[in-house]
Amino acid sequence: MLTELKSKIRDVKDFPKKGINFKDITTLIKDPKALQQVIEIFYVKYKDSKIDVVTGIEARGFILGSILAYKLGVGFVPLRKPGKLPAKIISAEYDLEYGTDTLCVHEDAILKGENVLIVDDLIATGGSVQVACNLIEKLDAKIITVAVLVELEFLKGRDKVKSYDIFSILKY
Amino acid sequence: MLTELKSKIRDVKDFPKKGINFKDITTLIKDPKALQQVIEIFYVKYKDSKIDVVTGIEARGFILGSILAYKLGVGFVPLRKPGKLPAKIISAEYDLEYGTDTLCVHEDAILKGENVLIVDDLIATGGSVQVACNLIEKLDAKIITVAVLVELEFLKGRDKVKSYDIFSILKY
């Protein structure tokens, strides 16, 4: 099944810049069967983990994250870029190759001690996953795991968040 | 039930600018019961409509759109801002109060003649819904309906897309 799922991911050369081979997940999520299979893998893994809330990282993390929240019967909380969330927020920054980027969450979105599942489409160098973990830590919630569809193992993103469990379905 | 769902939407005054009373849906989607109820309303309405694909408008439209695609057993296609989709795209523009904004879709994401359901969180002046309809038309697909959680009726957004059916759950 994993080989079949991998065949649904499209490689796009030189995006977003020359030399990068981009893993395009849109070709997988537009495939009904592949989408159901991915959610089933996540669901089976986490259905007994007492997850209180699923968070997703803007914007592709919203897609798998919200479906998984629905399937687990819990709420979904978006982690967003600055200027998007209307109420009181907390934020955390992460370093990019050039400059920094920021993620925000409503400060009342997750309660102290809640069990949180963080979802994104892909882990590469691990910057956005790291800042997502920092944000959840600031809310004094408990990170159960980070779940991603695709992991680019050669970029060693999971080394950035060594204190947490990272689960990926498709490894490259 | 609709009154209860409305009570889950948070009003945020003066966001994104002074004088605007922003309808914050994050408080609804983090509520497990409310999220299930919203999806059930959409699902019951569209389960027999022979939908081939659900599209969602970046970024909040990804949340309800992807869950609904999953529930209907079809694929999900994101309509995104420029620079985000890696493969060949087509795009359409819409006018904002100041300047224009653009949405893009992969040109191979939706096939000619497919039945498309467009999802967003909210319809206000209707600009983004209008451009989403234009994009789907450019692909020669068939727009079955536009489904939104919240409609600000006083802004008359549905007048911008008179040729299509608009369905909203919560009206203000």
Short mmCIF file of C-alpha atoms in Angstrom, two decimals:
data_model
loop_
_atom_site.label_atom_id
_atom_site.label_comp_id
_atom_site.label_asym_id
_atom_site.label_seq_id
_atom_site.Cartn_x
_atom_site.Cartn_y
_atom_site.Cartn_z
CA MET A 1 0.00 0.00 0.00
CA LEU A 2 2.83 2.43 0.83
CA THR A 3 4.35 1.96 -2.64
CA GLU A 4 0.96 2.73 -4.15
CA LEU A 5 0.61 5.81 -1.94
CA LYS A 6 4.10 6.97 -2.94
CA SER A 7 3.08 6.67 -6.60
CA LYS A 8 0.38 9.30 -5.92
CA ILE A 9 2.94 11.93 -4.84
CA ARG A 10 4.14 14.10 -7.72
CA ASP A 11 7.77 15.18 -7.96
CA VAL A 12 8.12 18.75 -9.23
CA LYS A 13 11.67 19.71 -10.14
CA ASP A 14 13.09 23.13 -9.25
CA PHE A 15 10.23 24.28 -6.99
CA PRO A 16 10.16 26.60 -5.14
CA LYS A 17 13.70 27.19 -6.42
CA LYS A 18 16.31 25.57 -8.63
CA GLY A 19 17.74 22.32 -7.30
CA ILE A 20 14.79 21.45 -5.07
CA ASN A 21 12.71 18.40 -5.95
CA PHE A 22 9.31 19.31 -4.47
CA LYS A 23 7.02 16.56 -3.17
CA ASP A 24 3.55 17.61 -4.34
CA ILE A 25 0.90 16.00 -2.13
CA THR A 26 -2.07 17.56 -3.99
CA THR A 27 -2.06 14.61 -6.40
CA LEU A 28 -2.53 12.25 -3.45
CA ILE A 29 -5.28 14.16 -1.67
CA LYS A 30 -7.32 14.51 -4.84
CA ASP A 31 -7.32 10.70 -5.10
CA PRO A 32 -10.29 9.47 -3.03
CA LYS A 33 -8.85 6.05 -2.22
CA ALA A 34 -5.39 7.36 -1.31
CA LEU A 35 -6.91 10.05 0.93
CA GLN A 36 -9.01 7.45 2.78
CA GLN A 37 -5.97 5.18 3.19
CA VAL A 38 -3.80 7.94 4.66
CA ILE A 39 -6.47 8.95 7.16
CA GLU A 40 -7.05 5.29 8.11
CA ILE A 41 -3.32 4.83 8.86
CA PHE A 42 -3.29 7.91 11.11
CA TYR A 43 -6.61 6.96 12.73
CA VAL A 44 -5.57 3.41 13.61
CA LYS A 45 -2.35 4.75 15.09
CA TYR A 46 -3.97 7.41 17.29
CA LYS A 47 -7.50 6.23 18.08
CA ASP A 48 -6.48 4.95 21.52
CA SER A 49 -4.04 7.78 22.35
CA LYS A 50 -6.62 9.94 24.19
CA ILE A 51 -5.98 12.89 21.87
CA ASP A 52 -7.93 16.00 23.05
CA VAL A 53 -7.21 18.23 20.08
CA VAL A 54 -5.56 18.06 16.66
CA THR A 55 -3.57 21.05 15.40
CA GLY A 56 -2.49 21.64 11.81
CA ILE A 57 0.25 23.88 10.45
CA GLU A 58 -0.84 26.48 7.84
CA ALA A 59 -1.80 25.74 5.16
CA ARG A 60 -1.35 22.16 3.92
CA GLY A 61 -1.41 20.85 7.48
CA PHE A 62 -5.03 22.03 7.69
CA ILE A 63 -6.07 19.41 5.14
CA LEU A 64 -4.98 16.18 6.81
CA GLY A 65 -5.19 17.68 10.30
CA SER A 66 -8.83 18.68 10.10
CA ILE A 67 -9.92 15.36 8.61
CA LEU A 68 -8.07 13.48 11.34
CA ALA A 69 -9.64 15.67 14.05
CA TYR A 70 -13.07 14.92 12.61
CA LYS A 71 -12.36 11.19 12.40
CA LEU A 72 -11.06 11.09 15.99
CA GLY A 73 -14.10 13.05 17.18
CA VAL A 74 -12.08 15.95 18.58
CA GLY A 75 -11.70 19.63 17.72
CA PHE A 76 -9.26 21.16 15.24
CA VAL A 77 -6.98 24.13 16.01
CA PRO A 78 -5.11 25.91 13.17
CA LEU A 79 -1.53 27.12 13.74
CA ARG A 80 -1.35 30.20 11.50
CA LYS A 81 0.97 32.80 10.09
CA PRO A 82 0.90 36.30 11.64
CA GLY A 83 -2.12 38.54 11.03
CA LYS A 84 -4.60 35.74 10.37
CA LEU A 85 -6.02 34.88 13.79
CA PRO A 86 -8.40 37.56 15.09
CA ALA A 87 -8.33 37.05 18.87
CA LYS A 88 -5.50 37.06 21.42
CA ILE A 89 -2.57 34.98 20.23
CA ILE A 90 0.78 33.68 21.31
CA SER A 91 3.51 33.16 18.72
CA ALA A 92 6.85 31.48 18.13
CA GLU A 93 9.49 32.01 15.47
CA TYR A 94 11.68 29.69 13.47
CA ASP A 95 14.79 30.23 11.41
CA LEU A 96 14.67 29.69 7.67
CA GLU A 97 17.67 29.50 5.41
CA TYR A 98 17.19 33.24 4.89
CA GLY A 99 15.42 35.11 7.69
CA THR A 100 12.75 33.81 10.07
CA ASP A 101 9.14 32.71 9.92
CA THR A 102 6.45 32.80 12.59
CA LEU A 103 3.49 30.69 13.67
CA CYS A 104 0.63 31.82 15.93
CA VAL A 105 -2.16 30.19 17.90
CA HIS A 106 -5.11 31.61 19.81
CA GLU A 107 -4.06 31.61 23.45
CA ASP A 108 -7.40 30.07 24.50
CA ALA A 109 -7.45 27.42 21.76
CA ILE A 110 -5.78 24.65 23.75
CA LEU A 111 -6.11 24.17 27.50
CA LYS A 112 -3.30 23.43 29.92
CA GLY A 113 -2.59 19.71 30.06
CA GLU A 114 -4.57 18.76 26.97
CA ASN A 115 -3.17 15.99 24.77
CA VAL A 116 -2.25 17.48 21.41
CA LEU A 117 -1.56 15.84 18.06
CA ILE A 118 0.36 18.09 15.63
CA VAL A 119 -0.22 17.39 11.93
CA ASP A 120 1.60 18.63 8.84
CA ASP A 121 1.89 17.37 5.29
CA LEU A 122 5.67 17.06 5.28
CA ILE A 123 8.76 17.32 7.46
CA ALA A 124 11.88 18.58 5.70
CA THR A 125 14.44 20.50 7.78
CA GLY A 126 11.97 20.48 10.68
CA GLY A 127 11.73 24.24 11.24
CA SER A 128 7.97 24.54 11.15
CA VAL A 129 7.46 21.40 13.22
CA GLN A 130 9.88 22.75 15.80
CA VAL A 131 8.03 26.05 16.14
CA ALA A 132 4.69 24.21 16.33
CA CYS A 133 6.08 22.22 19.27
CA ASN A 134 7.34 25.42 20.91
CA LEU A 135 3.88 26.97 20.59
CA ILE A 136 2.12 24.01 22.16
CA GLU A 137 4.70 23.97 24.97
CA LYS A 138 3.97 27.65 25.67
CA LEU A 139 0.32 26.70 26.26
CA ASP A 140 1.44 24.05 28.79
CA ALA A 141 -0.28 21.35 26.78
CA LYS A 142 1.13 17.88 26.18
CA ILE A 143 2.43 16.96 22.74
CA ILE A 144 1.50 13.35 22.14
CA THR A 145 3.11 13.15 18.74
CA VAL A 146 3.83 14.89 15.44
CA ALA A 147 2.22 13.14 12.46
CA VAL A 148 3.23 13.89 8.87
CA LEU A 149 2.46 12.30 5.55
CA VAL A 150 5.94 12.72 4.03
CA GLU A 151 9.38 12.75 5.65
CA LEU A 152 12.51 13.79 3.76
CA GLU A 153 14.86 11.75 5.93
CA PHE A 154 18.05 13.08 4.36
CA LEU A 155 17.23 16.56 5.77
CA LYS A 156 17.19 15.16 9.33
CA GLY A 157 14.20 17.26 10.43
CA ARG A 158 13.40 14.95 13.33
CA ASP A 159 16.74 15.84 14.95
CA LYS A 160 15.27 19.32 15.61
CA VAL A 161 12.48 17.91 17.78
CA LYS A 162 14.28 15.02 19.47
CA SER A 163 12.18 15.17 22.61
CA TYR A 164 9.02 14.26 20.69
CA ASP A 165 7.75 11.29 18.77
CA ILE A 166 7.55 11.90 15.02
CA PHE A 167 5.46 9.58 12.86
CA SER A 168 5.65 9.71 9.06
CA ILE A 169 3.85 7.51 6.55
CA LEU A 170 6.06 7.97 3.46
CA LYS A 171 9.83 8.28 3.84
CA TYR A 172 12.30 9.49 1.20
CA MET B 1 -29.23 23.44 16.66
CA LEU B 2 -28.42 26.49 14.51
CA THR B 3 -28.71 28.80 17.53
CA GLU B 4 -26.30 26.56 19.40
CA LEU B 5 -23.89 26.55 16.44
CA LYS B 6 -24.11 30.34 16.24
CA SER B 7 -23.16 30.55 19.91
CA LYS B 8 -19.88 28.81 19.02
CA ILE B 9 -18.84 31.59 16.61
CA ARG B 10 -16.80 34.32 18.28
CA ASP B 11 -17.30 37.98 17.37
CA VAL B 12 -14.02 39.90 17.30
CA LYS B 13 -14.44 43.67 17.05
CA ASP B 14 -12.21 45.76 14.79
CA PHE B 15 -10.48 42.88 12.97
CA PRO B 16 -8.81 43.00 10.50
CA LYS B 17 -9.48 46.74 10.73
CA LYS B 18 -11.51 49.24 12.74
CA GLY B 19 -15.27 48.97 12.27
CA ILE B 20 -15.30 45.34 11.13
CA ASN B 21 -16.93 42.77 13.39
CA PHE B 22 -15.05 39.60 12.47
CA LYS B 23 -16.79 36.22 12.68
CA ASP B 24 -14.19 33.88 14.15
CA ILE B 25 -14.98 30.27 13.22
CA THR B 26 -11.99 28.78 15.07
CA THR B 27 -14.06 28.59 18.24
CA LEU B 28 -16.59 26.41 16.41
CA ILE B 29 -14.14 24.04 14.74
CA LYS B 30 -12.30 23.40 17.98
CA ASP B 31 -15.62 22.21 19.46
CA PRO B 32 -15.91 18.49 18.60
CA LYS B 33 -19.71 18.38 18.66
CA ALA B 34 -20.18 21.56 16.64
CA LEU B 35 -17.67 20.39 14.04
CA GLN B 36 -19.49 17.07 13.64
CA GLN B 37 -22.85 18.84 13.34
CA VAL B 38 -21.63 21.20 10.62
CA ILE B 39 -20.18 18.36 8.56
CA GLU B 40 -23.37 16.33 9.02
CA ILE B 41 -25.49 19.21 7.67
CA PHE B 42 -23.26 19.53 4.58
CA TYR B 43 -23.07 15.76 4.13
CA VAL B 44 -26.82 15.20 4.25
CA LYS B 45 -27.31 18.01 1.75
CA TYR B 46 -24.76 16.75 -0.81
CA LYS B 47 -24.51 12.97 -0.37
CA ASP B 48 -26.81 12.33 -3.34
CA SER B 49 -25.49 15.15 -5.56
CA LYS B 50 -22.92 13.01 -7.39
CA ILE B 51 -20.06 15.30 -6.36
CA ASP B 52 -16.77 14.24 -8.03
CA VAL B 53 -14.45 16.59 -6.19
CA VAL B 54 -14.55 19.12 -3.34
CA THR B 55 -12.46 22.29 -3.59
CA GLY B 56 -11.62 24.61 -0.71
CA ILE B 57 -10.47 28.24 -0.78
CA GLU B 58 -7.16 28.98 1.00
CA ALA B 59 -6.82 28.76 3.91
CA ARG B 60 -9.91 28.38 6.12
CA GLY B 61 -11.80 26.71 3.28
CA PHE B 62 -9.32 23.85 3.50
CA ILE B 63 -10.64 22.88 6.93
CA LEU B 64 -14.31 22.21 6.22
CA GLY B 65 -13.66 21.39 2.55
CA SER B 66 -11.23 18.57 3.19
CA ILE B 67 -13.39 17.00 5.90
CA LEU B 68 -16.40 17.11 3.59
CA ALA B 69 -14.41 15.56 0.72
CA TYR B 70 -13.33 12.75 3.03
CA LYS B 71 -16.87 12.20 4.30
CA LEU B 72 -18.28 12.14 0.74
CA GLY B 73 -15.54 9.72 -0.33
CA VAL B 74 -14.13 12.03 -3.01
CA GLY B 75 -10.85 13.87 -3.51
CA PHE B 76 -9.97 17.35 -2.25
CA VAL B 77 -8.45 20.11 -4.41
CA PRO B 78 -7.05 23.28 -2.80
CA LEU B 79 -7.57 26.66 -4.48
CA ARG B 80 -4.47 28.57 -3.49
CA LYS B 81 -2.79 31.97 -3.54
CA PRO B 82 -0.02 32.58 -6.09
CA GLY B 83 3.34 30.86 -5.61
CA LYS B 84 2.04 27.96 -3.54
CA LEU B 85 1.14 25.29 -6.11
CA PRO B 86 4.21 23.66 -7.66
CA ALA B 87 2.92 22.31 -10.99
CA LYS B 88 1.19 23.98 -13.96
CA ILE B 89 -1.60 26.26 -12.79
CA ILE B 90 -4.37 28.44 -14.10
CA SER B 91 -5.40 31.51 -12.14
CA ALA B 92 -8.15 34.09 -11.78
CA GLU B 93 -8.21 37.48 -10.10
CA TYR B 94 -10.72 39.29 -7.97
CA ASP B 95 -11.09 42.88 -6.92
CA LEU B 96 -10.73 43.82 -3.30
CA GLU B 97 -11.67 47.16 -1.80
CA TYR B 98 -8.05 48.18 -2.45
CA GLY B 99 -6.25 46.30 -5.24
CA THR B 100 -6.82 42.74 -6.42
CA ASP B 101 -6.26 39.23 -5.14
CA THR B 102 -5.63 36.01 -7.03
CA LEU B 103 -6.49 32.32 -6.68
CA CYS B 104 -4.80 29.45 -8.52
CA VAL B 105 -5.51 25.78 -9.19
CA HIS B 106 -3.43 23.02 -10.78
CA GLU B 107 -4.66 22.74 -14.35
CA ASP B 108 -4.88 18.93 -14.08
CA ALA B 109 -6.59 18.91 -10.69
CA ILE B 110 -10.16 18.82 -11.97
CA LEU B 111 -11.28 17.13 -15.19
CA LYS B 112 -13.62 18.59 -17.79
CA GLY B 113 -17.22 17.90 -16.87
CA GLU B 114 -16.58 16.86 -13.27
CA ASN B 115 -19.12 17.89 -10.64
CA VAL B 116 -17.47 20.29 -8.23
CA LEU B 117 -18.48 21.45 -4.77
CA ILE B 118 -16.75 24.68 -3.68
CA VAL B 119 -16.33 25.16 0.08
CA ASP B 120 -15.32 28.18 2.12
CA ASP B 121 -15.78 29.18 5.72
CA LEU B 122 -17.62 32.43 5.03
CA ILE B 123 -19.13 34.53 2.28
CA ALA B 124 -18.95 38.29 2.81
CA THR B 125 -18.75 40.51 -0.30
CA GLY B 126 -18.39 37.38 -2.43
CA GLY B 127 -15.08 38.24 -4.11
CA SER B 128 -13.23 35.05 -3.32
CA VAL B 129 -16.25 32.87 -4.09
CA GLN B 130 -16.62 34.63 -7.44
CA VAL B 131 -13.01 33.98 -8.41
CA ALA B 132 -13.29 30.35 -7.28
CA CYS B 133 -16.27 29.95 -9.62
CA ASN B 134 -14.30 31.59 -12.45
CA LEU B 135 -11.43 29.16 -11.91
CA ILE B 136 -13.67 26.10 -12.01
CA GLU B 137 -15.38 27.45 -15.14
CA LYS B 138 -11.98 27.80 -16.82
CA LEU B 139 -11.43 24.06 -16.27
CA ASP B 140 -14.79 23.36 -17.98
CA ALA B 141 -16.02 21.59 -14.87
CA LYS B 142 -19.53 21.86 -13.48
CA ILE B 143 -20.14 23.83 -10.30
CA ILE B 144 -22.83 21.99 -8.35
CA THR B 145 -22.93 24.46 -5.51
CA VAL B 146 -20.98 26.75 -3.21
CA ALA B 147 -21.22 25.72 0.44
CA VAL B 148 -20.20 28.04 3.28
CA LEU B 149 -20.57 27.90 7.04
CA VAL B 150 -21.31 31.62 7.54
CA GLU B 151 -23.06 34.14 5.30
CA LEU B 152 -23.02 37.87 6.01
CA GLU B 153 -26.26 38.55 4.18
CA PHE B 154 -26.07 42.33 4.48
CA LEU B 155 -22.97 42.32 2.24
CA LYS B 156 -24.97 40.65 -0.57
CA GLY B 157 -22.11 38.35 -1.62
CA ARG B 158 -24.44 35.92 -3.37
CA ASP B 159 -25.40 38.64 -5.86
CA LYS B 160 -21.86 38.29 -7.29
CA VAL B 161 -22.42 34.64 -8.24
CA LYS B 162 -26.09 34.72 -9.21
CA SER B 163 -25.76 31.89 -11.70
CA TYR B 164 -24.83 29.41 -8.96
CA ASP B 165 -26.51 27.93 -5.95
CA ILE B 166 -25.08 29.18 -2.65
CA PHE B 167 -25.79 27.26 0.54
CA SER B 168 -24.94 28.70 3.95
CA ILE B 169 -25.60 27.20 7.37
CA LEU B 170 -25.42 30.31 9.58
CA LYS B 171 -26.80 33.63 8.31
CA TYR B 172 -26.18 37.07 9.81
#
